[in-house]
Phi, psi and omega in degrees: 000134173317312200237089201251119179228359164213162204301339195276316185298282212304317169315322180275312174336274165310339161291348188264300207292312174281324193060232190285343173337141180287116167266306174226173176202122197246139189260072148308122179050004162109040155215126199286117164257156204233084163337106164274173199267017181279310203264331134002266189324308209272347183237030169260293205325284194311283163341321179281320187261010140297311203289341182260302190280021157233036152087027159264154207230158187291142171101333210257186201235171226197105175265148184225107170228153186153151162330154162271108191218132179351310193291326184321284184325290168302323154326279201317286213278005131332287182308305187284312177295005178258339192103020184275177147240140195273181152192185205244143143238153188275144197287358181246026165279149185264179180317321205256319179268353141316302173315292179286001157302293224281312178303319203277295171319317192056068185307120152271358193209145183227140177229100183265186196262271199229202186289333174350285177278355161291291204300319171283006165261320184299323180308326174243005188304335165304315185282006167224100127322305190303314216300118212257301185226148161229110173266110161286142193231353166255094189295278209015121161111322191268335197320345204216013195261163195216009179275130186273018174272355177287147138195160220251171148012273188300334166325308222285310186303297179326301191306323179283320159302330199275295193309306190307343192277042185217357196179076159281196187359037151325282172335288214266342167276349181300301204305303183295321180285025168298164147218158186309313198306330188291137176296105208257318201218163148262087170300088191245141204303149193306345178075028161321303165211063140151219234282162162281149216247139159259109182263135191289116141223179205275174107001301158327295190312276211312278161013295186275281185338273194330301192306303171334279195316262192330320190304312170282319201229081175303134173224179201200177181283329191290355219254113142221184187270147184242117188276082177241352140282147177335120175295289159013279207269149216285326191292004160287291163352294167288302186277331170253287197315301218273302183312324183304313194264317155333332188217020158065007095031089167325131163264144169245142176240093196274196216256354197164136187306318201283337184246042184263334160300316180321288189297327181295341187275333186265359188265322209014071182313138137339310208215156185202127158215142210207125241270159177300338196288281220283307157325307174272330165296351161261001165249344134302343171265353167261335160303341139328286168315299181318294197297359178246354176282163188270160217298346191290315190305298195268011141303297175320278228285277187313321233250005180224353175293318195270353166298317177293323165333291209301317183282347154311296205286343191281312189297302181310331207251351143101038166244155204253132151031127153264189190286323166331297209284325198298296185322340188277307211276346172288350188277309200311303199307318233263280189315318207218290214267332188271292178319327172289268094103301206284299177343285177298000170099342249217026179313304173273339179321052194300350145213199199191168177181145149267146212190174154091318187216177151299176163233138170331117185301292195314319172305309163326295204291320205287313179332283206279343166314300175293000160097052180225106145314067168264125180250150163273120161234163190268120158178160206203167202267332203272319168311312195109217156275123195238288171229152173250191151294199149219195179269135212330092182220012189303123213228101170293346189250015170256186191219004179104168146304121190327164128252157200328132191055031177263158141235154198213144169205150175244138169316182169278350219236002191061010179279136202279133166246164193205137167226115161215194177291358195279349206293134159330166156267267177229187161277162209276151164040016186245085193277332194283324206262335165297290183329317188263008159281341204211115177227127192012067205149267200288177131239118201263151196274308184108043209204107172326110170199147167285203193184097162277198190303301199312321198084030165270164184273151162226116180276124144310285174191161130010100177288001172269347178255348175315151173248131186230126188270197165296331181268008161094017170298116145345102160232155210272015196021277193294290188339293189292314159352272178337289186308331170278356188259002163257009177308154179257027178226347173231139186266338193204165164215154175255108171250135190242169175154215174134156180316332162252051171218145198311291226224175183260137145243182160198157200254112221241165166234136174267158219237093211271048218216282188294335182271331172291355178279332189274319135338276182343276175311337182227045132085002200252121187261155200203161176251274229231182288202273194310342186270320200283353137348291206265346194283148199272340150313332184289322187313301172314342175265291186309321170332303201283347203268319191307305185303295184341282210287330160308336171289336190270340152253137204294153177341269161340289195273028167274174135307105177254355182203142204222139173241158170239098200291141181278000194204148194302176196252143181204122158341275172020262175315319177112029160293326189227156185281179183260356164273000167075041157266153155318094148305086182306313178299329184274343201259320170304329186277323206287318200254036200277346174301331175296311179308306168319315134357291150301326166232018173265199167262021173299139165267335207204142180217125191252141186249186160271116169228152158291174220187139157224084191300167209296327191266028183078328177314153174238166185185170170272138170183116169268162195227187196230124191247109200294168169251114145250153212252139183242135180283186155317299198084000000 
């Protein structure tokens, strides 16, 4: 093709250039199958011209939830080659967030995974009008469902092959009338304060954001990739789909959320990138090991973590070695960093990156300690790609440099604005709310940030979450956050404050794994989450990680006061976004006795919690939650 300007062209594209190549590969039942970009191509084709002969027409929307799994993919780009547009539900939205996707999109077609996920569209199927079909493409479980708004995959691919002898080259005139300008996907946004917005982007947007991306973290078809983020969310996009079909690049699928370290070891990716979250739980699961391990590993463990610091920090500083440490550090590699490396899947990797948040300095450093090359890069769905590391250019305290054909300037207000081809068009059916997103120009991120001498970006925060006290101090919220979760005892943190208030608190969730192992070893008995929560060793344990992160802030922005929460921070509830973000605005109304609490002259506040005791049982049990007070440190 003359011309490539959408994402369905880059497929036809790779199909003339790989041919039989492996494009992607899923790990079914402990056995990998494997796609080429021939069958790509052919079950996007078959697929699209189902979707036009049970009546979808260009412009209308196409909902998609389900595993990351091909059909998720084909489906979607199915859709953009007929002139349709997709959009993502995340796969734990419950019914009711099913709804406003699919109403607000106003989806004619909805293509799920399995009976799960079928069921919550039977559930709400009166409440879509619109809704034509829902195809399932993993029957298991349907054999015996008889709605007649059901049909499977495989149905709809049969119906297209049936179609194309009636409408030959259908497919392919569809296909050249793409253009960058068409509107590819509806994204919607995590719903931080309130309902989620959906923003449209083109073909163009993704694409050019993607070519960004590759411009740092060159990949090639021989390279591959692992698809472990949510298809739903756009930083699948940015970062696996589109770089896949750009370079030709394996998409890997592993078998089940719980066995993606397993597959991911057995896949030994290139290139591996992973939510800030998702960092810091491996490097809490190797402090885990370590601390369960017998005394020789963690003799082993103390005595070579810190040979990897030095040759980190010796790297950031672009200086080489002495004969000492490269001797060290080789003793290191051979005892310790190739077996963690291998452990972690992460063998093969030549660089690694992190999003979506800040990440912890200390998690950054352990990282690159053990010999991975983790870069932070910068990027939002409304935005793009905005900046990365480069190759030694590493900043544990930046997000990176713009990237290429990005421009950036901060308000007065301290707000990062950004203009290139990567920006949204708008939010879907919301003009008022695109208008205050987009100023001559610009786009504004919402998003607290410096420009140091270098011309790195240093992100802060939310600027709706920067925190300002009474006495008018700057505090970071997401920073100190960062910094308590890398404690191997906190699983979350909350940090509060605001203008009419003295000082920072925080609301702690304890890491229920870990601190019972720790209970354990010092002799301290416990029941249930909410009793071992409250014991005043632990407060005294958590206490000490508070003293740690105070140190690191300046006086006026410590933590002066703490709660030990009876219960996890939980999606569920709306407590957390489904990317597991803070709903800040819902946890202050929700928790405000506490806040209050903390900042009145309460010591102690008693609540109600569920309870799941060791034997299954469940139960109710108020419990009394101390409020505690922190020196200086």
């Amino acid at each position: 093709m003359a011309t490539v300007e959408t994402l369905p062209q880059l497929i036809r594209l790779n199909c003339e250039r790989f041919g039989q190549k492996t494009a992607m590969c899923l790990k079914s039942r402990g056995i990998w199958q494997t796609y080429t970009w021939q069958d790509y191509y052919h079950n996007m084709k078959y697929f699209s011209l189902g979707l036009i002969s049970l009546g979808l027409k260009p412009g209308n929307v196409v909902c998609i939830i389900g595993d990351n799994e091909p059909e998720w993919f084909w489906a979607e780009f199915a859709t953009q080659a007929a002139g349709g547009i997709a959009t993502g539900i995340f796969v734990d939205s419950i019914p009711s967030e099913v709804k406003y996707v699919a109403t607000h999109s106003g989806a004619m077609f909805a293509v799920v995974n399995d009976q799960e996920q079928a069921d919550k569209f039977l559930e709400i199927k009166d409440e879509l009008p619109n809704l034509k079909k829902v195809i399932y493409w993993d029957p298991k479980g349907l054999k015996n469902y008889d709605d007649p708004i059901l049909i499977s995959f495989a149905e709809v691919t049969k119906l297209g092959k049936g179609y194309e002898k009636t409408h030959a080259e259908l497919f392919e005139r569809n296909l050249a009338k793409g253009k960058g300008n068409d509107i590819a996907f509806i994204y919607y946004t995590s719903g931080t304060t309130g309902l989620p917005k959906g923003a449209r982007l083109t073909h163009r947007a993704l694409i050019t954001t993607a070519q960004g991306f590759v411009s740092r973290y060159p990949l090639d078809e021989e390279d591959d990739l692992v698809s472990n983020f949510p298809a739903a969310w756009v930083g699948d996009s940015y970062f696996a789909t589109i770089p896949h079909l750009l370079t030709g690049a394996r998409l890997n699928f592993p078998e089940e959320p719980e066995t993606i370290a397993e597959d991911t070891r057995e896949i030994g990716p290139d290139f591996a990138i992973y939510g800030p979250r998702q960092w810091e739980s491996l490097v809490s699961d190797i402090q885990v090991k370590i601390t369960d391990a017998n005394p020789l590993k963690r003799f082993v463990y103390q005595l070579f973590v810190p040979v990897g610091h030095k040759i980190a920090d010796l790297s950031f500083q672009d200086e080489r070695p002495s004969w000492f440490w490269q001797v060290m550090h080789g003793l290191a590699y051979l005892f310790l960093l190739r077996p963690l490396k291998d452990k972690l899947g992460l063998s093969n990797v030549r660089f690694a990156v992190t999003g979506s948040s800040v990440l912890s300095l200390d998690t950054f450093r352990l990282i690159h300690a053990v010999g991975i090359e983790l870069r932070q890069t910068y990027a939002s769905t409304e935005a793009g790609f905005i900046s990365s590391h480069s190759r030694g250019e590493i900043d544990f305290n930046s997000v990176g440099r713009p990237a290429p054909g990005v421009e950036v300037r901060v308000s007065d207000e301290r707000e990062l604005l950004v203009r290139s081809d990567c920006t949204f068009s708008e939010y879907h059916n919301e003009p008022e709310k695109t208008a205050a997103a987009k100023m001559d120009g610009w786009c504004r991120t919402g998003d607290a940030v410096n420009i140091n001498d270098e011309g790195h970006l240093i992100f802060m925060d939310r600027l709706e979450h920067m925190g300002e006290l009474a006495s008018g101090v700057k505090y970071a919220p997401q920073y100190i956050e960062g910094r308590l979760r890398f404690s191997s005892y906190i699983k979350d943190a909350m940090v509060v404050g605001g203008k009419d208030r003295d000082f920072v608190s925080a609301m702690v969730n304890i890491d229920f794994a870990m601190v019972g192992k720790w209970a354990e070893r010092n002799s301290i008995p416990y029941t249930t989450f909410v009793d071992l929560s409250q014991k005043e060793e632990v407060a005294d344990l958590i206490q000490k990680d508070l003293v740690r992160v105070n140190s690191y802030l300046p006086e006026g922005a410590r933590v002066k006061k703490f709660v030990l929460l009876h219960k996890e921070f939980d999606p569920d509830e709306a407590e957390l976004t489904r990317t597991r973000k803070l709903r800040r605005e819902f946890m202050e109304g929700r928790y405000k006795d506490l806040i209050d609490a903390m900042y009145g002259n309460n010591d102690s506040v008693t609540v109600e919690a569920p309870v799941t005791y060791r034997d299954g049982r469940k139960g109710v049990v108020a419990t009394t939650i101390q409020v505690r007070s922190i020196g200086n440190g």
